[in-house]
CSV table of C-alpha atoms and ligand atoms in Angstrom, one decimal:
chain,number,residue,atom,x,y,z
A,6,MET,CA,-22.1,7.8,-11.4
A,7,LYS,CA,-18.9,6.1,-12.7
A,8,GLN,CA,-16.5,4.8,-10.3
A,9,ALA,CA,-12.9,6.0,-10.3
A,10,ARG,CA,-10.0,4.5,-8.9
A,11,VAL,CA,-6.6,5.9,-7.8
A,12,HIS,CA,-3.6,3.5,-7.1
A,13,VAL,CA,-1.4,4.2,-4.2
A,14,SER,CA,2.1,2.9,-5.4
A,15,LEU,CA,4.0,1.8,-2.3
A,16,GLY,CA,5.5,-1.6,-3.3
A,17,PRO,CA,4.1,-4.3,-1.2
A,18,ARG,CA,2.2,-1.8,0.4
A,19,SER,CA,0.3,-0.5,-2.2
A,20,TYR,CA,-3.5,-0.3,-2.3
A,21,ASP,CA,-6.3,1.3,-4.5
A,22,VAL,CA,-8.6,4.3,-3.4
A,23,LEU,CA,-12.3,3.8,-4.8
A,24,ILE,CA,-14.4,6.8,-5.4
A,25,GLY,CA,-18.0,6.7,-5.9
A,26,GLU,CA,-21.4,6.2,-4.6
A,27,ASN,CA,-22.8,3.5,-2.3
A,28,LEU,CA,-20.0,1.4,-1.8
A,29,ALA,CA,-20.8,-0.5,1.1
A,30,ASP,CA,-21.4,-3.6,-1.0
A,31,GLN,CA,-18.0,-3.3,-2.3
A,32,VAL,CA,-16.6,-3.1,1.2
A,33,ARG,CA,-18.1,-6.1,2.3
A,34,ALA,CA,-17.0,-8.1,-0.7
A,35,PHE,CA,-13.5,-6.7,-0.1
A,36,VAL,CA,-13.2,-7.9,3.4
A,37,ALA,CA,-15.2,-11.1,2.8
A,38,GLY,CA,-13.2,-14.3,3.2
A,39,ALA,CA,-10.8,-12.8,5.8
A,40,GLY,CA,-10.9,-13.1,9.4
A,41,ALA,CA,-13.6,-11.4,11.8
A,42,ALA,CA,-14.3,-7.8,10.4
A,43,TYR,CA,-14.2,-5.2,13.1
A,44,LEU,CA,-16.1,-2.0,12.3
A,45,VAL,CA,-14.7,1.1,14.3
A,46,SER,CA,-17.1,4.2,14.1
A,47,ASP,CA,-18.1,7.1,16.0
A,48,SER,CA,-21.4,8.2,17.7
A,49,ASN,CA,-22.7,10.3,14.9
A,50,VAL,CA,-21.7,8.3,12.2
A,51,GLY,CA,-22.1,4.7,13.4
A,52,PRO,CA,-26.1,5.0,13.9
A,53,LEU,CA,-26.4,6.6,10.3
A,54,TYR,CA,-24.2,4.1,8.4
A,55,ALA,CA,-22.7,1.1,10.2
A,56,ASP,CA,-25.4,-1.4,9.6
A,57,ALA,CA,-24.8,-1.3,5.8
A,58,PHE,CA,-21.4,-2.9,6.6
A,59,SER,CA,-23.0,-6.0,8.2
A,60,ALA,CA,-19.5,-6.5,9.9
A,61,ALA,CA,-19.3,-9.3,12.6
A,62,HIS,CA,-18.4,-6.8,15.2
A,63,THR,CA,-19.3,-2.9,15.7
A,64,LEU,CA,-17.1,-0.9,17.9
A,65,SER,CA,-18.2,2.9,18.8
A,66,VAL,CA,-16.4,5.7,20.3
A,67,SER,CA,-17.5,9.1,21.1
A,68,ALA,CA,-17.6,11.3,18.1
A,69,GLY,CA,-14.8,14.4,18.7
A,70,GLU,CA,-11.0,14.6,18.9
A,71,SER,CA,-10.9,13.7,22.4
A,72,SER,CA,-11.6,10.1,21.4
A,73,LYS,CA,-7.9,9.7,20.1
A,74,SER,CA,-6.7,8.9,23.3
A,75,ALA,CA,-4.8,6.2,24.8
A,76,ALA,CA,-7.8,5.5,27.3
A,77,GLU,CA,-10.1,5.1,24.1
A,78,LEU,CA,-7.5,2.9,22.6
A,79,GLN,CA,-7.3,0.7,25.4
A,80,ARG,CA,-11.0,0.5,25.6
A,81,LEU,CA,-11.1,-0.6,21.8
A,82,TYR,CA,-8.4,-3.2,22.6
A,83,ASP,CA,-10.6,-4.6,25.7
A,84,ALA,CA,-13.7,-5.0,23.2
A,85,VAL,CA,-11.6,-6.3,20.5
A,86,PHE,CA,-10.1,-9.2,23.0
A,87,ALA,CA,-13.4,-9.6,24.6
A,88,THR,CA,-14.9,-11.2,21.2
A,89,GLY,CA,-12.4,-14.1,21.2
A,90,ASP,CA,-12.3,-13.7,17.5
A,91,LEU,CA,-8.9,-11.9,16.7
A,92,ASP,CA,-6.3,-13.5,14.8
A,93,ARG,CA,-4.1,-12.4,12.0
A,94,ARG,CA,-6.8,-12.3,9.2
A,95,ALA,CA,-9.1,-10.0,11.1
A,96,VAL,CA,-9.7,-6.8,9.3
A,97,ILE,CA,-11.0,-3.4,10.8
A,98,ILE,CA,-13.1,-1.1,8.9
A,99,ALA,CA,-12.6,2.6,9.9
A,100,LEU,CA,-15.8,4.2,9.3
A,101,GLY,CA,-15.8,7.9,9.9
A,102,GLY,CA,-13.8,11.2,9.9
A,103,GLY,CA,-10.4,11.7,10.6
A,104,VAL,CA,-10.4,10.9,14.0
A,105,VAL,CA,-11.8,7.4,13.5
A,106,GLY,CA,-9.5,6.7,10.7
A,107,ASP,CA,-6.4,7.9,13.2
A,108,LEU,CA,-7.7,5.8,15.8
A,109,ALA,CA,-8.7,2.9,14.1
A,110,GLY,CA,-5.7,2.9,11.8
A,111,TYR,CA,-3.5,2.9,15.0
A,112,LEU,CA,-5.3,0.1,16.6
A,113,ALA,CA,-4.9,-1.9,13.3
A,114,ALA,CA,-1.2,-1.0,13.3
A,115,THR,CA,-0.7,-2.3,16.8
A,116,LEU,CA,-3.1,-5.1,17.3
A,117,LEU,CA,-0.9,-8.4,16.8
A,118,ARG,CA,1.6,-6.3,15.4
A,119,GLY,CA,-0.3,-4.8,12.8
A,120,ILE,CA,-3.5,-6.4,11.0
A,121,ARG,CA,-5.2,-5.1,7.7
A,122,TYR,CA,-7.7,-2.2,7.8
A,123,VAL,CA,-10.1,-0.3,5.1
A,124,GLN,CA,-10.7,3.3,5.2
A,125,VAL,CA,-14.3,4.2,5.0
A,126,PRO,CA,-13.9,8.2,5.3
A,127,THR,CA,-17.2,9.7,5.9
A,128,SER,CA,-16.1,13.4,6.2
A,129,LEU,CA,-14.7,15.5,3.4
A,130,LEU,CA,-11.7,16.0,5.3
A,131,ALA,CA,-10.8,12.4,5.6
A,132,MET,CA,-11.9,12.0,1.9
A,133,VAL,CA,-9.4,14.5,0.4
A,134,ASP,CA,-6.8,13.9,3.0
A,135,SER,CA,-6.3,11.7,6.0
A,136,SER,CA,-7.7,8.5,4.6
A,137,VAL,CA,-4.8,8.4,2.3
A,138,GLY,CA,-1.0,7.9,3.2
A,139,GLY,CA,-1.1,5.7,6.3
A,140,LYS,CA,-0.4,8.0,9.1
A,141,THR,CA,-2.3,6.9,12.3
A,142,ALA,CA,-2.0,8.2,15.6
A,143,ILE,CA,-3.6,9.2,18.9
A,144,ASN,CA,-2.8,12.6,20.9
A,145,HIS,CA,-1.0,12.8,24.0
A,146,ALA,CA,-1.3,15.7,26.7
A,147,ALA,CA,1.8,16.8,25.3
A,148,GLY,CA,0.4,17.4,21.9
A,149,LYS,CA,-1.5,16.2,19.0
A,150,ASN,CA,-0.8,13.0,17.1
A,151,LEU,CA,2.5,12.4,19.1
A,152,ILE,CA,2.0,8.5,19.4
A,153,GLY,CA,1.4,6.6,16.2
A,154,ALA,CA,2.8,4.5,13.4
A,155,PHE,CA,3.0,4.8,9.5
A,156,HIS,CA,0.4,1.8,8.9
A,157,GLN,CA,-1.0,1.8,5.2
A,158,PRO,CA,-4.6,0.5,4.7
A,159,ALA,CA,-5.4,-2.2,2.4
A,160,ALA,CA,-8.0,0.0,0.5
A,161,VAL,CA,-10.0,3.1,0.8
A,162,PHE,CA,-13.5,3.4,-0.3
A,163,CYS,CA,-14.6,6.9,-0.7
A,164,ASP,CA,-18.2,7.2,-1.0
A,165,VAL,CA,-19.4,10.6,-1.9
A,166,ALA,CA,-23.1,9.8,-0.9
A,167,LEU,CA,-22.0,9.9,3.1
A,168,LEU,CA,-21.3,13.3,2.7
A,169,ALA,CA,-24.8,14.2,2.7
A,170,THR,CA,-25.2,14.1,6.5
A,171,LEU,CA,-21.8,15.9,7.2
A,172,PRO,CA,-22.3,19.1,9.2
A,173,GLU,CA,-22.3,22.3,7.3
A,174,ARG,CA,-19.3,23.8,9.1
A,175,GLU,CA,-17.4,20.6,8.9
A,176,TYR,CA,-17.8,20.3,5.2
A,177,VAL,CA,-17.0,23.9,4.3
A,178,SER,CA,-13.8,23.6,6.4
A,179,ALA,CA,-12.3,20.7,4.4
A,180,LEU,CA,-12.7,23.0,1.5
A,181,ALA,CA,-9.8,24.8,2.7
A,182,GLU,CA,-7.7,21.4,2.2
A,183,VAL,CA,-9.1,21.2,-1.4
A,184,VAL,CA,-7.9,24.6,-2.0
A,185,LYS,CA,-4.5,24.0,-0.3
A,186,THR,CA,-4.1,20.7,-2.9
A,187,ALA,CA,-4.8,23.1,-5.8
A,188,MET,CA,-2.3,25.6,-4.7
A,189,VAL,CA,0.8,23.4,-4.1
A,190,GLY,CA,0.0,20.9,-6.7
A,191,ASP,CA,-2.8,21.3,-9.3
A,192,ALA,CA,-3.4,24.3,-11.1
A,193,ALA,CA,-6.2,22.7,-13.0
A,194,LEU,CA,-8.0,21.9,-10.0
A,195,LEU,CA,-8.1,25.4,-8.9
A,196,ASP,CA,-10.0,26.3,-12.0
A,197,ARG,CA,-12.3,23.3,-11.4
A,198,ILE,CA,-13.2,24.3,-8.0
A,199,GLU,CA,-13.7,28.2,-9.2
A,200,THR,CA,-16.1,26.8,-11.6
A,201,GLY,CA,-17.6,24.3,-9.5
A,202,ALA,CA,-17.7,26.5,-6.5
A,203,ALA,CA,-21.7,26.7,-6.5
A,204,ALA,CA,-21.8,23.1,-7.2
A,205,LEU,CA,-19.6,22.1,-4.4
A,206,LEU,CA,-21.4,24.2,-1.9
A,207,ALA,CA,-24.4,22.3,-2.9
A,208,ARG,CA,-22.6,18.9,-2.6
A,209,ASP,CA,-23.3,17.9,-6.2
A,210,PRO,CA,-22.1,14.1,-6.0
A,211,GLU,CA,-20.4,14.4,-9.5
A,212,THR,CA,-18.5,17.6,-8.8
A,213,LEU,CA,-17.5,16.4,-5.4
A,214,ALA,CA,-16.1,12.7,-6.8
A,215,GLU,CA,-14.1,14.7,-9.7
A,216,VAL,CA,-12.8,17.1,-7.0
A,217,ILE,CA,-12.0,14.3,-4.2
A,218,HIS,CA,-10.3,12.4,-7.2
A,219,ALA,CA,-7.8,15.1,-7.8
A,220,CYS,CA,-7.0,15.6,-4.1
A,221,ILE,CA,-6.4,12.0,-3.8
A,222,SER,CA,-4.5,11.5,-7.0
A,223,PHE,CA,-2.1,14.4,-5.8
A,224,LYS,CA,-1.7,12.8,-2.4
A,225,ALA,CA,-1.1,9.6,-3.7
A,226,ARG,CA,1.7,11.0,-5.9
A,227,ILE,CA,3.3,12.5,-2.8
A,228,VAL,CA,3.0,9.5,-0.5
A,229,ALA,CA,4.3,7.3,-3.2
A,230,ALA,CA,7.4,9.9,-3.3
A,231,ASP,CA,7.7,10.2,0.3
A,232,GLU,CA,6.1,7.3,2.4
A,233,LEU,CA,7.6,8.3,5.6
A,234,GLU,CA,8.0,11.9,5.4
A,235,THR,CA,11.8,11.7,5.3
A,236,SER,CA,12.7,13.3,1.7
A,237,GLY,CA,10.7,16.4,2.6
A,238,GLN,CA,8.2,16.3,-0.4
A,239,ARG,CA,5.5,15.4,2.0
A,240,ALA,CA,6.1,18.7,3.7
A,241,ILE,CA,4.5,20.6,0.9
A,242,LEU,CA,1.1,19.5,2.2
A,243,ASN,CA,1.5,21.9,5.3
A,244,PHE,CA,0.9,24.9,3.0
A,245,GLY,CA,-1.1,27.2,5.4
A,246,HIS,CA,-0.5,24.8,8.4
A,247,THR,CA,2.2,26.9,10.1
A,248,LEU,CA,0.2,29.7,11.2
A,249,GLY,CA,-3.0,27.4,11.1
A,250,HIS,CA,-1.7,25.3,13.7
A,251,ALA,CA,-0.6,28.4,15.6
A,252,LEU,CA,-3.9,29.8,15.7
A,253,GLU,CA,-5.7,26.4,16.9
A,254,ALA,CA,-3.3,26.6,19.9
A,255,ILE,CA,-3.8,30.2,20.8
A,256,TYR,CA,-7.8,30.4,20.3
A,257,PRO,CA,-8.6,26.9,21.3
A,258,GLY,CA,-12.1,25.8,20.3
A,259,ARG,CA,-12.6,29.0,18.0
A,260,TYR,CA,-11.6,27.3,14.7
A,261,LEU,CA,-12.3,24.2,13.2
A,262,HIS,CA,-8.9,22.8,11.6
A,263,GLY,CA,-9.6,23.8,8.0
A,264,GLU,CA,-11.0,27.2,8.9
A,265,ALA,CA,-7.5,28.0,10.7
A,266,VAL,CA,-5.7,26.5,7.5
A,267,ALA,CA,-7.9,28.9,5.1
A,268,ILE,CA,-6.4,31.9,7.3
A,269,GLY,CA,-3.1,30.1,7.1
A,270,ILE,CA,-3.3,29.8,3.5
A,271,CYS,CA,-4.0,33.7,3.1
A,272,ALA,CA,-0.9,34.3,4.9
A,273,ALA,CA,1.2,31.8,3.2
A,274,LEU,CA,0.0,33.6,0.0
A,275,LYS,CA,1.2,36.9,1.0
A,276,LEU,CA,4.2,35.4,2.0
A,277,SER,CA,4.7,33.9,-1.2
A,278,GLU,CA,4.1,37.2,-2.7
A,279,ALA,CA,6.7,38.9,-0.7
A,280,ARG,CA,9.5,36.1,-1.0
A,281,SER,CA,8.9,33.8,-3.9
A,282,GLY,CA,7.5,36.2,-6.5
A,283,LEU,CA,3.8,35.0,-6.3
A,284,ASP,CA,1.7,37.2,-8.7
A,285,ALA,CA,-0.7,39.2,-6.4
A,286,ALA,CA,-3.6,38.6,-8.7
A,287,VAL,CA,-3.1,34.7,-7.4
A,288,THR,CA,-3.5,35.7,-3.8
A,289,ALA,CA,-6.6,38.0,-4.5
A,290,ARG,CA,-8.1,35.4,-6.5
A,291,VAL,CA,-7.8,32.5,-3.8
A,292,ILE,CA,-9.1,34.8,-0.7
A,293,ALA,CA,-12.2,35.3,-3.0
A,294,LEU,CA,-12.5,31.7,-3.4
A,295,LEU,CA,-12.1,31.0,0.2
A,296,GLY,CA,-14.3,33.9,1.2
A,297,ARG,CA,-17.0,32.6,-1.2
A,298,PHE,CA,-17.1,29.3,0.6
A,299,GLY,CA,-17.4,31.4,3.8
A,300,LEU,CA,-14.1,30.6,5.3
A,301,PRO,CA,-12.1,33.0,7.2
A,302,VAL,CA,-9.4,34.8,5.5
A,303,GLN,CA,-7.7,37.1,8.2
A,304,PRO,CA,-6.3,36.3,11.4
A,305,PRO,CA,-8.4,37.9,14.4
A,306,GLN,CA,-7.2,41.7,14.7
A,307,ASP,CA,-6.3,40.9,18.2
A,308,LEU,CA,-3.8,38.3,17.5
A,309,ASP,CA,-0.7,38.3,19.4
A,310,TRP,CA,1.9,37.7,16.6
A,311,ALA,CA,4.7,37.4,19.4
A,312,ALA,CA,2.7,34.4,20.8
A,313,ALA,CA,2.2,32.9,17.4
A,314,LEU,CA,6.1,33.0,16.4
A,315,ALA,CA,6.6,31.6,19.8
A,316,TYR,CA,4.1,28.6,18.8
A,317,MET,CA,5.9,28.1,15.6
A,318,ALA,CA,9.4,28.1,17.1
A,319,ALA,CA,8.2,25.2,19.4
A,320,ASP,CA,6.4,23.3,16.5
A,321,LYS,CA,7.6,19.8,16.1
A,322,LYS,CA,8.4,20.6,12.4
A,323,ARG,CA,11.0,23.3,13.2
A,324,GLN,CA,14.6,22.8,12.1
A,325,GLY,CA,17.1,25.0,14.0
A,326,SER,CA,16.0,28.8,14.8
A,327,VAL,CA,14.3,29.1,11.4
A,328,VAL,CA,10.8,27.8,10.4
A,329,ALA,CA,10.1,26.0,7.0
A,330,PHE,CA,7.3,27.9,5.6
A,331,VAL,CA,5.6,26.2,2.5
A,332,VAL,CA,5.3,28.9,-0.1
A,333,THR,CA,3.9,28.9,-3.8
A,334,PRO,CA,5.7,30.7,-6.5
A,335,GLU,CA,2.8,30.0,-8.6
A,336,VAL,CA,-0.5,28.2,-8.7
A,337,GLY,CA,0.3,24.4,-8.4
A,338,ARG,CA,3.8,24.7,-7.5
A,339,ALA,CA,5.2,24.8,-3.9
A,340,GLU,CA,8.4,24.8,-2.0
A,341,THR,CA,9.6,25.1,1.5
A,342,LEU,CA,11.4,28.4,2.4
A,343,PRO,CA,13.3,28.8,5.9
A,344,CYS,CA,12.1,31.8,7.5
A,345,LYS,CA,13.8,33.6,10.6
A,346,LEU,CA,10.9,34.2,13.2
A,347,ASP,CA,11.2,38.0,13.5
A,348,ASP,CA,9.2,41.0,12.5
A,349,SER,CA,9.8,40.7,9.1
A,350,LEU,CA,8.3,37.7,8.7
A,351,VAL,CA,5.1,39.0,10.8
A,352,ARG,CA,5.2,41.8,8.2
A,353,ASP,CA,5.0,39.5,5.2
A,354,LEU,CA,2.5,37.3,6.4
A,355,LYS,CA,0.1,40.1,7.1
A,356,HIS,CA,0.7,41.8,4.0
A,357,ALA,CA,3.1,41.8,1.2
B,4,LIG,N1,-3.7,10.8,9.1
B,4,LIG,C1,-3.7,11.9,8.4
B,4,LIG,O1,-3.0,12.1,7.6
B,4,LIG,C2,-4.4,13.1,8.8
B,4,LIG,C3,-4.6,14.2,7.9
B,4,LIG,C4,-5.3,15.1,8.4
B,4,LIG,C5,-5.9,15.4,9.5
B,4,LIG,N2,-5.9,13.9,10.3
B,4,LIG,C6,-6.7,14.0,11.5
B,4,LIG,O2,-8.2,14.1,11.2
B,4,LIG,C7,-8.9,14.4,12.2
B,4,LIG,C8,-9.9,15.4,11.8
B,4,LIG,O3,-10.8,14.5,10.8
B,4,LIG,P1,-12.4,15.3,10.5
B,4,LIG,O4,-12.3,16.6,10.3
B,4,LIG,O5,-12.9,14.4,9.7
B,4,LIG,O6,-12.8,15.4,12.0
B,4,LIG,P2,-14.0,14.1,12.8
B,4,LIG,O7,-13.2,13.0,12.6
B,4,LIG,O8,-14.1,14.6,14.4
B,4,LIG,O9,-15.4,14.4,12.1
B,4,LIG,C9,-16.1,15.7,12.2
B,4,LIG,C10,-17.2,15.7,13.0
B,4,LIG,O10,-18.1,15.1,11.8
B,4,LIG,C11,-18.9,13.9,12.3
B,4,LIG,N3,-19.2,13.2,10.9
B,4,LIG,C12,-18.3,12.7,10.1
B,4,LIG,N4,-18.6,12.1,8.9
B,4,LIG,C13,-20.0,12.4,9.1
B,4,LIG,C14,-21.1,12.0,8.2
B,4,LIG,N5,-21.0,11.6,6.9
B,4,LIG,N6,-22.3,12.4,8.6
B,4,LIG,C15,-22.6,13.0,9.7
B,4,LIG,N7,-21.7,13.4,10.7
B,4,LIG,C16,-20.4,13.1,10.3
B,4,LIG,C17,-18.0,13.3,13.3
B,4,LIG,O11,-18.8,12.4,13.9
B,4,LIG,C18,-17.4,14.4,13.9
B,4,LIG,O12,-18.4,15.0,14.9
B,4,LIG,C19,-8.0,15.1,13.2
B,4,LIG,O13,-7.7,14.3,14.4
B,4,LIG,C20,-6.6,15.2,12.5
B,4,LIG,O14,-5.5,14.9,13.4
B,4,LIG,C21,-5.2,13.2,10.0
């Protein structure tokens, strides 16, 4: 496979994302000559892939969201200091899904006030989204990602060969984020996902590399324009997430993130039809595509919409008494629309 490169342009914090197959040698070459390399991985990914990177030190956390915790971070600090090898030239290799990327990224952001790290995403979600952009975080009892820092990686290596072992449900769930990217910023990508749907489901490496390249190119543009999420441009990445987050909160453990986002996307499309002129044919097209991937496209019959609105009202991205919903007037274009949390919003989210 031909390798592709996306440059994330952030002045002195700029970096490249390499997309290809079997990139461990290139990761090793990138970190060679620096200080000690600390590879952070989880209990699923580490045993499969850590050896290929021959890092000086390998640290492991339990797989799963609960590892994005202060306790786990403390354990990592202890392990790093115990090596006696840490200095400012040290580099962290985050090998894993978004959990490892966020946790190891925050470790790198805080050790010695910030050392370099590289992302080696192993889940599709991490490849198309979380490994690029420099958002690092751990969770707190008060909420997800409440403690964190913007700390850009020094490089990202997207090795599509690593996706072969990703559990099916995790893989399919991330396809919702791919569809999201197409809807908010890349009409050609939506065509490509449709024509390549069967190849994507079969995890064809060439198709994956192409689609991941499109997603990263889009995210790189957004991040370059709004690195710290201050100008509002980065907010369009939340398409489908407003209801998605509410569903994850109301039904803990029922949905993977991408599954909740898939339902959220369908609702946001209906809202877009009702309030920003989206063609109904697009809604039907995207719902069919998500359905083809086996993703849920309807909220549960018994959803308590009042509880969903209450959750949205408490969401940290709220501004005043309205929620800024991301809507798509057409494929590939998104904007935020302030919406009052009332019955008419529920009606429009359920059906245009
Ligand atoms: N920083 C950001 O910009 C950003 C963006 C989106 C999401 N996130 C965060 O990402 C996290 C979710 O990421 P995720 O979906 O990758 O979850 P994850 O890291 O928990 O990975 C999902 C599961 O797949 C396993 N896995 C990963 N790669 C594998 C592989 N190649 N082979 C076998 N098993 C593999 C993991 O061990 C885990 O059990 C959340 O914590 C979320 O907050 C961050």
